Coordinates of C-alpha atoms in Angstrom, one line a residue:
M1 CA 0.0 0.0 0.0
T2 CA 1.3 3.5 -0.9
V3 CA 0.9 6.2 1.7
F4 CA 1.1 9.8 0.6
L5 CA 2.6 12.2 3.2
P6 CA 2.3 15.9 2.3
P7 CA 5.7 17.6 2.8
P8 CA 6.1 19.4 6.1
D9 CA 7.5 22.6 4.5
F10 CA 4.1 24.4 4.6
L11 CA 4.3 24.3 8.4
D12 CA 7.0 26.9 8.2
S13 CA 4.9 29.4 6.2
P14 CA 6.0 33.0 6.9
R15 CA 4.3 34.9 9.7
G16 CA 4.1 38.7 10.2
R17 CA 3.7 39.8 6.6
R18 CA 1.6 42.8 6.0
F19 CA -1.2 42.3 3.5
A20 CA -3.7 44.8 2.3
A21 CA -6.2 44.9 5.1
P22 CA -7.2 47.9 7.2
P23 CA -6.5 47.7 11.0
Q24 CA -9.4 47.2 13.3
Q25 CA -10.5 49.7 15.9
Y26 CA -12.8 48.6 18.7
R27 CA -15.1 51.0 20.5
T28 CA -14.7 51.7 24.2
D29 CA -17.5 54.2 24.7
A30 CA -20.7 53.4 26.4
L31 CA -23.0 50.9 24.7
P32 CA -26.3 52.0 23.3
D33 CA -29.3 51.4 25.7
E34 CA -31.0 49.2 23.0
A35 CA -30.0 47.1 20.0
A36 CA -31.8 44.7 17.8
V37 CA -29.1 42.0 18.3
V38 CA -26.3 41.6 20.8
I39 CA -23.5 39.2 19.8
V40 CA -21.5 38.0 22.9
G41 CA -17.9 37.3 21.8
G42 CA -15.9 38.5 18.9
G43 CA -14.4 35.3 17.4
L44 CA -14.7 33.7 14.0
A45 CA -18.3 32.7 14.8
A46 CA -19.2 36.3 15.5
I47 CA -17.7 37.5 12.2
S48 CA -20.0 35.0 10.4
V49 CA -23.2 35.9 12.1
A50 CA -22.6 39.7 12.1
G51 CA -21.7 39.6 8.4
T52 CA -24.8 37.7 7.5
L53 CA -27.0 40.1 9.5
W54 CA -25.4 42.9 7.6
H55 CA -26.4 41.2 4.3
A56 CA -29.9 40.6 5.6
G57 CA -30.3 44.3 6.2
V58 CA -29.9 44.2 10.0
R59 CA -27.3 46.9 10.9
D60 CA -28.5 47.5 14.5
F61 CA -26.3 44.9 16.1
V62 CA -23.7 45.2 18.9
I63 CA -20.7 43.0 19.4
V64 CA -19.2 42.8 22.9
D65 CA -15.8 41.1 23.2
R66 CA -13.0 41.2 25.7
A67 CA -10.2 40.5 23.3
G68 CA -10.2 43.8 21.6
R69 CA -10.1 42.4 18.1
L70 CA -12.5 40.4 16.0
G71 CA -11.1 37.0 15.6
G72 CA -8.3 38.0 18.0
Q73 CA -8.5 35.1 20.4
F74 CA -8.2 32.5 17.7
L75 CA -5.2 34.3 16.2
H76 CA -3.6 34.9 19.6
R77 CA -3.8 31.2 20.5
A78 CA -2.4 30.3 17.1
D79 CA 0.6 32.6 17.7
I80 CA 1.2 31.1 21.1
L81 CA 1.5 27.7 19.5
G82 CA 3.6 29.0 16.6
Q83 CA 1.0 27.8 14.2
R84 CA 1.8 29.0 10.7
V85 CA -0.9 27.4 8.6
L86 CA -4.7 26.9 9.1
R87 CA -5.9 23.3 9.4
S88 CA -9.1 24.0 7.6
P89 CA -8.8 24.3 3.8
Y90 CA -9.5 27.3 1.6
D91 CA -13.2 26.6 1.3
H92 CA -13.7 26.7 5.1
H93 CA -13.4 30.3 6.2
P94 CA -15.3 32.9 8.2
G95 CA -17.7 35.1 6.3
V96 CA -21.1 34.8 4.7
E97 CA -22.5 31.8 2.9
G98 CA -24.6 32.3 -0.2
Y99 CA -23.3 35.7 -1.2
R100 CA -20.5 36.4 -3.6
D101 CA -18.3 38.3 -1.3
C102 CA -14.6 38.1 -1.8
E103 CA -13.8 34.6 -0.5
L104 CA -10.6 33.3 1.1
L105 CA -9.3 31.7 -2.1
D106 CA -10.0 34.9 -4.0
F107 CA -8.2 36.9 -1.4
A108 CA -5.2 34.7 -1.5
R109 CA -5.0 35.1 -5.3
L110 CA -5.0 38.9 -4.8
Q111 CA -1.9 38.5 -2.6
W112 CA -0.1 36.4 -5.2
S113 CA 3.1 38.4 -5.4
L114 CA 3.6 38.1 -1.6
L115 CA 3.2 34.3 -1.5
T116 CA 6.0 31.7 -1.5
D117 CA 6.3 29.2 -4.3
G118 CA 4.9 26.5 -2.0
E119 CA 1.9 28.7 -1.0
R120 CA 1.2 29.4 -4.7
L121 CA 1.1 25.7 -5.3
Q122 CA -1.5 25.3 -2.5
V123 CA -3.6 28.0 -4.1
R124 CA -3.5 26.1 -7.5
M125 CA -4.5 22.9 -5.7
A126 CA -7.5 24.7 -4.1
Q127 CA -8.5 25.9 -7.5
A128 CA -8.5 22.4 -8.7
G129 CA -10.7 21.2 -5.8
H130 CA -7.9 19.5 -3.8
R131 CA -7.2 19.8 -0.1
S132 CA -4.8 22.7 0.4
V133 CA -3.1 24.5 3.3
V134 CA -3.9 28.1 4.1
P135 CA -1.1 30.4 5.5
M136 CA -2.1 31.9 8.8
D137 CA -0.9 35.3 7.4
V138 CA -3.4 35.1 4.6
F139 CA -6.2 34.0 6.9
E140 CA -5.5 36.8 9.4
A141 CA -5.6 39.4 6.7
Y142 CA -8.7 37.9 5.2
C143 CA -10.5 38.1 8.6
D144 CA -9.6 41.8 8.8
H145 CA -10.9 42.2 5.2
V146 CA -14.2 40.7 6.1
V147 CA -14.5 42.9 9.2
A148 CA -13.8 46.0 7.1
M149 CA -16.0 45.0 4.2
H150 CA -19.1 44.7 6.5
G151 CA -18.2 47.5 8.8
L152 CA -18.1 45.2 11.8
A153 CA -15.5 47.0 13.9
A154 CA -17.8 50.1 14.1
R155 CA -20.3 47.9 15.9
A156 CA -17.8 46.2 18.2
W157 CA -17.1 47.2 21.8
K158 CA -14.2 46.0 24.0
G159 CA -15.8 44.9 27.2
E160 CA -16.9 42.1 29.4
V161 CA -20.4 40.6 29.3
Q162 CA -21.4 39.8 32.9
Q163 CA -24.9 38.5 32.7
V164 CA -27.6 37.6 30.1
S165 CA -31.2 37.8 31.4
P166 CA -33.9 36.8 28.9
N167 CA -37.6 37.2 29.3
E168 CA -40.6 36.8 26.9
D169 CA -40.2 40.2 25.2
E170 CA -36.5 41.0 25.3
V171 CA -33.0 40.2 26.7
L172 CA -31.1 42.3 29.1
V173 CA -27.4 42.1 28.7
R174 CA -25.2 43.4 31.5
T175 CA -21.7 44.4 30.6
S176 CA -18.7 46.3 32.0
L177 CA -19.7 49.1 29.6
G178 CA -23.3 49.3 30.7
D179 CA -26.5 47.5 30.1
V180 CA -28.2 47.0 26.7
R181 CA -31.6 45.7 26.0
A182 CA -31.9 43.5 22.9
A183 CA -34.6 41.8 20.9
T184 CA -32.3 38.8 20.6
V185 CA -28.8 37.6 21.6
V186 CA -26.3 35.3 20.0
L187 CA -23.7 33.7 22.3
C188 CA -20.4 33.2 20.4
T189 CA -18.4 32.4 23.5
G190 CA -16.2 29.7 22.1
E191 CA -14.2 27.2 24.2
E192 CA -11.7 27.1 27.0
A193 CA -8.8 24.8 27.7
T194 CA -9.8 21.6 29.4
P195 CA -8.3 21.5 32.9
A196 CA -6.4 18.6 34.3
P197 CA -8.4 16.0 36.3
D198 CA -8.7 16.9 40.0
D199 CA -6.7 13.8 41.0
W200 CA -3.6 14.6 39.0
W201 CA -2.2 16.7 41.9
P202 CA -3.4 17.7 45.3
G203 CA -5.0 21.1 45.9
D204 CA -5.7 23.9 43.4
A205 CA -2.1 25.1 42.9
T206 CA -0.6 23.8 39.6
P207 CA 2.9 22.4 40.2
A208 CA 5.8 24.6 39.2
G209 CA 6.9 24.0 35.7
V210 CA 3.4 22.7 34.6
G211 CA 1.4 24.8 32.1
Y212 CA -1.4 24.5 29.5
W213 CA -1.1 24.8 25.7
C214 CA -2.8 28.2 25.7
D215 CA -0.3 29.7 28.2
P216 CA 2.8 31.4 26.6
A217 CA 5.9 29.5 27.6
E218 CA 9.6 29.7 26.6
P219 CA 11.6 26.6 26.0
A220 CA 13.1 25.4 29.2
G221 CA 16.2 23.7 27.8
G222 CA 16.8 20.1 28.4
E223 CA 13.6 17.9 28.4
T224 CA 10.0 18.8 27.8
V225 CA 7.0 16.5 28.5
V226 CA 3.9 17.1 26.4
V227 CA 0.5 15.4 27.3
G228 CA -2.1 15.3 24.6
A229 CA -2.4 13.8 21.1
G230 CA -4.1 16.6 19.2
L231 CA -2.9 19.4 16.9
S232 CA -1.9 21.6 19.9
G233 CA 0.1 18.8 21.3
A234 CA 1.9 18.3 18.0
H235 CA 2.8 22.0 17.8
L236 CA 4.2 21.9 21.4
V237 CA 6.3 18.8 20.5
T238 CA 7.6 20.4 17.3
N239 CA 8.4 23.7 19.0
A240 CA 10.3 22.0 21.8
L241 CA 12.3 19.9 19.3
A242 CA 13.1 23.0 17.2
A243 CA 14.5 24.6 20.4
G244 CA 16.8 21.6 21.0
D245 CA 14.9 19.9 23.7
R246 CA 14.5 16.2 24.1
V247 CA 10.7 15.5 24.2
H248 CA 8.5 12.9 25.8
W249 CA 5.0 12.8 24.2
I250 CA 2.2 11.1 26.2
I251 CA -0.9 9.9 24.3
R252 CA -3.6 7.6 25.6
E253 CA -4.3 6.0 22.2
E254 CA -2.3 3.1 20.9
S255 CA -1.0 5.3 18.0
E256 CA -1.1 8.8 16.7
R257 CA -4.1 9.7 14.5
Y258 CA -3.2 11.7 11.4
Q259 CA -6.0 13.2 9.2
C260 CA -6.6 16.2 7.1
A261 CA -9.4 17.8 9.3
D262 CA -10.3 17.2 12.9
V263 CA -13.8 16.2 11.9
N264 CA -14.9 13.8 9.2
A265 CA -15.7 15.9 6.1
S266 CA -19.2 14.4 5.8
F267 CA -20.4 16.3 8.8
F268 CA -19.9 19.6 6.9
R269 CA -22.4 18.4 4.3
A270 CA -26.2 18.0 4.6
E271 CA -26.1 14.2 4.7
G272 CA -23.6 14.2 7.5
R273 CA -25.6 16.6 9.6
S274 CA -28.8 14.6 9.0
R275 CA -27.2 11.8 11.0
F276 CA -27.8 13.9 14.1
H277 CA -31.4 14.7 13.3
G278 CA -33.9 12.3 14.8
T279 CA -31.3 10.3 16.7
S280 CA -31.3 9.7 20.4
W281 CA -29.2 11.7 22.8
Q282 CA -27.0 8.7 23.6
D283 CA -26.4 8.1 19.9
R284 CA -25.3 11.7 19.5
L285 CA -22.9 11.4 22.5
L286 CA -21.4 8.3 20.9
M287 CA -20.9 10.0 17.5
M288 CA -19.3 13.0 19.3
R289 CA -16.8 10.6 21.0
Q290 CA -16.1 8.8 17.8
H291 CA -15.6 11.9 15.6
R292 CA -14.2 14.4 18.0
R293 CA -11.1 12.4 18.8
A294 CA -7.7 14.1 18.9
S295 CA -5.8 14.1 15.6
V296 CA -2.9 15.8 13.9
M297 CA -2.4 17.2 10.4
F298 CA -0.6 14.8 8.0
E299 CA 2.2 17.4 7.5
F300 CA 3.6 16.8 10.9
R301 CA 4.2 13.1 10.4
P302 CA 7.5 13.2 8.6
R303 CA 9.1 15.4 11.2
L304 CA 7.7 13.6 14.2
T305 CA 8.7 10.2 12.7
A306 CA 12.2 11.4 12.0
A307 CA 12.6 12.8 15.5
E308 CA 11.5 9.5 17.1
E309 CA 13.9 7.5 14.9
Q310 CA 16.7 9.9 15.9
G311 CA 16.0 9.4 19.6
R312 CA 15.1 13.1 20.2
L313 CA 11.4 12.2 20.7
T314 CA 10.0 9.4 22.9
V315 CA 6.3 8.7 22.4
H316 CA 4.5 7.0 25.3
R317 CA 1.5 5.4 23.5
G318 CA -1.5 3.7 25.0
T319 CA -1.0 5.0 28.5
T320 CA -2.6 7.6 30.7
V321 CA -1.4 10.1 33.4
T322 CA -2.0 9.1 37.0
A323 CA -0.2 12.0 38.7
V324 CA 1.8 15.1 38.1
H325 CA 4.0 16.4 40.9
G326 CA 7.1 18.4 41.7
R327 CA 10.6 16.9 42.3
A328 CA 13.1 17.7 45.0
D329 CA 15.2 19.6 42.4
G330 CA 12.2 21.7 41.4
G331 CA 11.3 20.2 38.1
P332 CA 7.9 18.5 37.5
S333 CA 7.4 14.8 36.7
V334 CA 4.5 12.7 35.4
D335 CA 3.5 9.2 36.6
L336 CA 1.9 7.0 34.0
A337 CA -0.5 4.1 34.3
D338 CA 2.1 1.7 32.9
G339 CA 4.4 2.4 35.9
T340 CA 6.7 4.8 34.1
T341 CA 7.7 8.1 35.5
V342 CA 8.7 10.8 33.1
A343 CA 10.6 13.9 34.2
G344 CA 11.5 17.1 32.6
E345 CA 12.2 20.8 33.0
R346 CA 8.6 21.5 32.1
V347 CA 5.3 19.7 31.5
L348 CA 2.9 21.1 28.9
L349 CA -0.8 20.0 28.9
A350 CA -2.7 19.9 25.7
L351 CA -5.9 18.2 26.9
G352 CA -8.2 19.7 24.4
T353 CA -11.0 22.2 24.9
R354 CA -14.5 22.3 26.3
P355 CA -17.3 24.5 25.1
L356 CA -18.6 27.5 27.0
I357 CA -22.3 26.7 26.9
G358 CA -23.7 29.8 28.6
S359 CA -23.6 28.6 32.2
E360 CA -21.5 31.5 33.2
L361 CA -24.0 34.1 31.8
L362 CA -27.5 32.5 31.7
P363 CA -29.7 31.2 34.5
T364 CA -29.4 27.5 35.1
D365 CA -33.0 26.8 34.2
V366 CA -32.3 28.3 30.7
V367 CA -29.1 26.3 30.0
R368 CA -30.5 23.0 31.3
A369 CA -27.1 21.4 30.9
R370 CA -27.0 17.7 30.1
D371 CA -23.7 15.8 29.9
G372 CA -22.0 19.2 29.5
W373 CA -24.2 20.4 26.7
P374 CA -27.0 23.1 26.6
D375 CA -30.6 22.3 25.7
L376 CA -30.9 23.9 22.2
E377 CA -33.6 23.8 19.6
E378 CA -32.2 22.1 16.5
V379 CA -33.6 24.3 13.8
T380 CA -32.8 27.7 15.3
L381 CA -30.0 26.8 17.8
A382 CA -32.0 28.8 20.4
Y383 CA -32.2 27.7 24.0
R384 CA -35.5 25.9 24.4
S385 CA -36.3 27.8 27.5
A386 CA -35.2 31.2 26.1
P387 CA -36.0 31.4 22.3
R388 CA -34.5 34.9 22.1
V389 CA -31.0 33.6 22.9
H390 CA -29.1 31.5 20.4
A391 CA -25.7 29.6 20.7
L392 CA -23.3 29.5 17.8
G393 CA -20.0 27.5 17.7
A394 CA -18.9 24.7 19.9
A395 CA -21.9 24.9 22.3
A396 CA -24.2 23.8 19.4
C397 CA -22.4 20.5 18.7
M398 CA -25.2 18.4 20.1
A399 CA -27.7 20.1 17.9
L400 CA -25.7 20.6 14.7
G401 CA -23.1 17.9 14.9
P402 CA -19.3 17.7 15.6
A403 CA -18.6 20.3 12.8
A404 CA -20.4 23.0 14.8
R405 CA -17.2 24.3 16.4
N406 CA -15.3 24.5 13.1
I407 CA -15.1 27.5 10.9
D408 CA -17.4 26.1 8.3
G409 CA -19.7 24.9 11.0
H410 CA -20.1 28.6 12.1
R411 CA -21.5 29.4 8.7
I412 CA -23.9 26.4 8.8
G413 CA -25.1 27.4 12.3
T414 CA -25.5 31.0 11.1
S415 CA -27.8 29.9 8.3
R416 CA -30.1 28.5 11.0
I417 CA -29.9 31.4 13.5
V418 CA -30.3 34.4 11.2
P419 CA -33.7 33.4 9.8
S420 CA -34.9 33.0 13.4
I421 CA -33.6 36.4 14.3
L422 CA -35.3 38.0 11.4
R423 CA -38.6 36.4 12.4
Q424 CA -38.1 37.8 15.9
L425 CA -37.4 41.3 14.5
D426 CA -40.5 40.9 12.3
T427 CA -38.6 41.4 9.0
P428 CA -40.1 38.6 6.8
A429 CA -39.2 40.4 3.5
R430 CA -35.5 39.4 4.1
L431 CA -36.1 35.8 5.0
T432 CA -35.8 34.5 1.4
E433 CA -32.4 36.1 1.1
V434 CA -31.0 34.1 3.9
A435 CA -33.1 30.9 3.7
H436 CA -30.9 29.5 0.9
V437 CA -27.6 29.8 2.9

């Protein structure tokens, strides 16, 4: 059998190039007292829903985000990991489905003179319908382009949302910049790093030298221990190897899982999403476990395989962590279920993410959490107990399928939420424009 391994060169795509995209400028003045729509969070999901509202003729929306830049949290985390390319291909990008805006592939072609030869090859592959790798530089500039094209920064405030209180007629949103009453709200709150299990170390204090994938960390020199088999873990391993460290990589599966996307491509299509409709809650949980497993882009495989063969990388497969603790000399160590103890100058945890489902903002009887997921209506992605509040992104996975948290999933979710919003705003003339999305 022949196995095709894409060359790893694309992982070194340049970062920091200046493309033609205007800078964003968040507002810091007081929020308006009222708005038709309040969008909580300013990530890639917020860009999609706000841009679609703009096309539907709804300009009276407010975005409240603590990052200070639309799409900023995603880009910041990518920079922490040293991620140079986007895992999603050119046809998965933030923006508006169903309208012929300048799309990501179009935008990349406009930057042709600034791309490397390898990046140009990827553009040609995308034009031919093949999987291709998107430079993070191009993606970042494209996000800024979409924000500017739809005037989103002028409706975005840097602030903290503290509480969302829905009733039958409106939703009161309390923020650090003041209160705003809205006809409807969309929660685009994203995800947070999954914390270590409580029994890995005693007390609340994380042992010295132990950190999470989303925390900036300089190479310690010597040995690094990475826990987690996903893309973040692969970046941490690669970064430590590039810094000259010897690395221990701990994964609970029997082998690494390499694949193009982190979700089976069928879930981005109608037939894949239909697998969720009409199925039991337990069947959905099973599908989420099967199709949300940690995986790594194929491009990493040649480098990681070579490092293991050279003895610079030791992969501890098919075992789990039982304890993490400090040593007498001050460095952390990790106890494994197979009886092995692995020590290093630092331990980095890449344990995945968990969705923010609204529990920190909404009343408990609205969220009605079950197995860590909110109770959402499938067609509108609204909370069943509060139809004026919708969830977009990872929180909608049990209603939309495992692709909900991905970039293209945001556009799919938006196509369900916006028609519901238009009905609540009593603007039926615009429904046909969005219904085909």
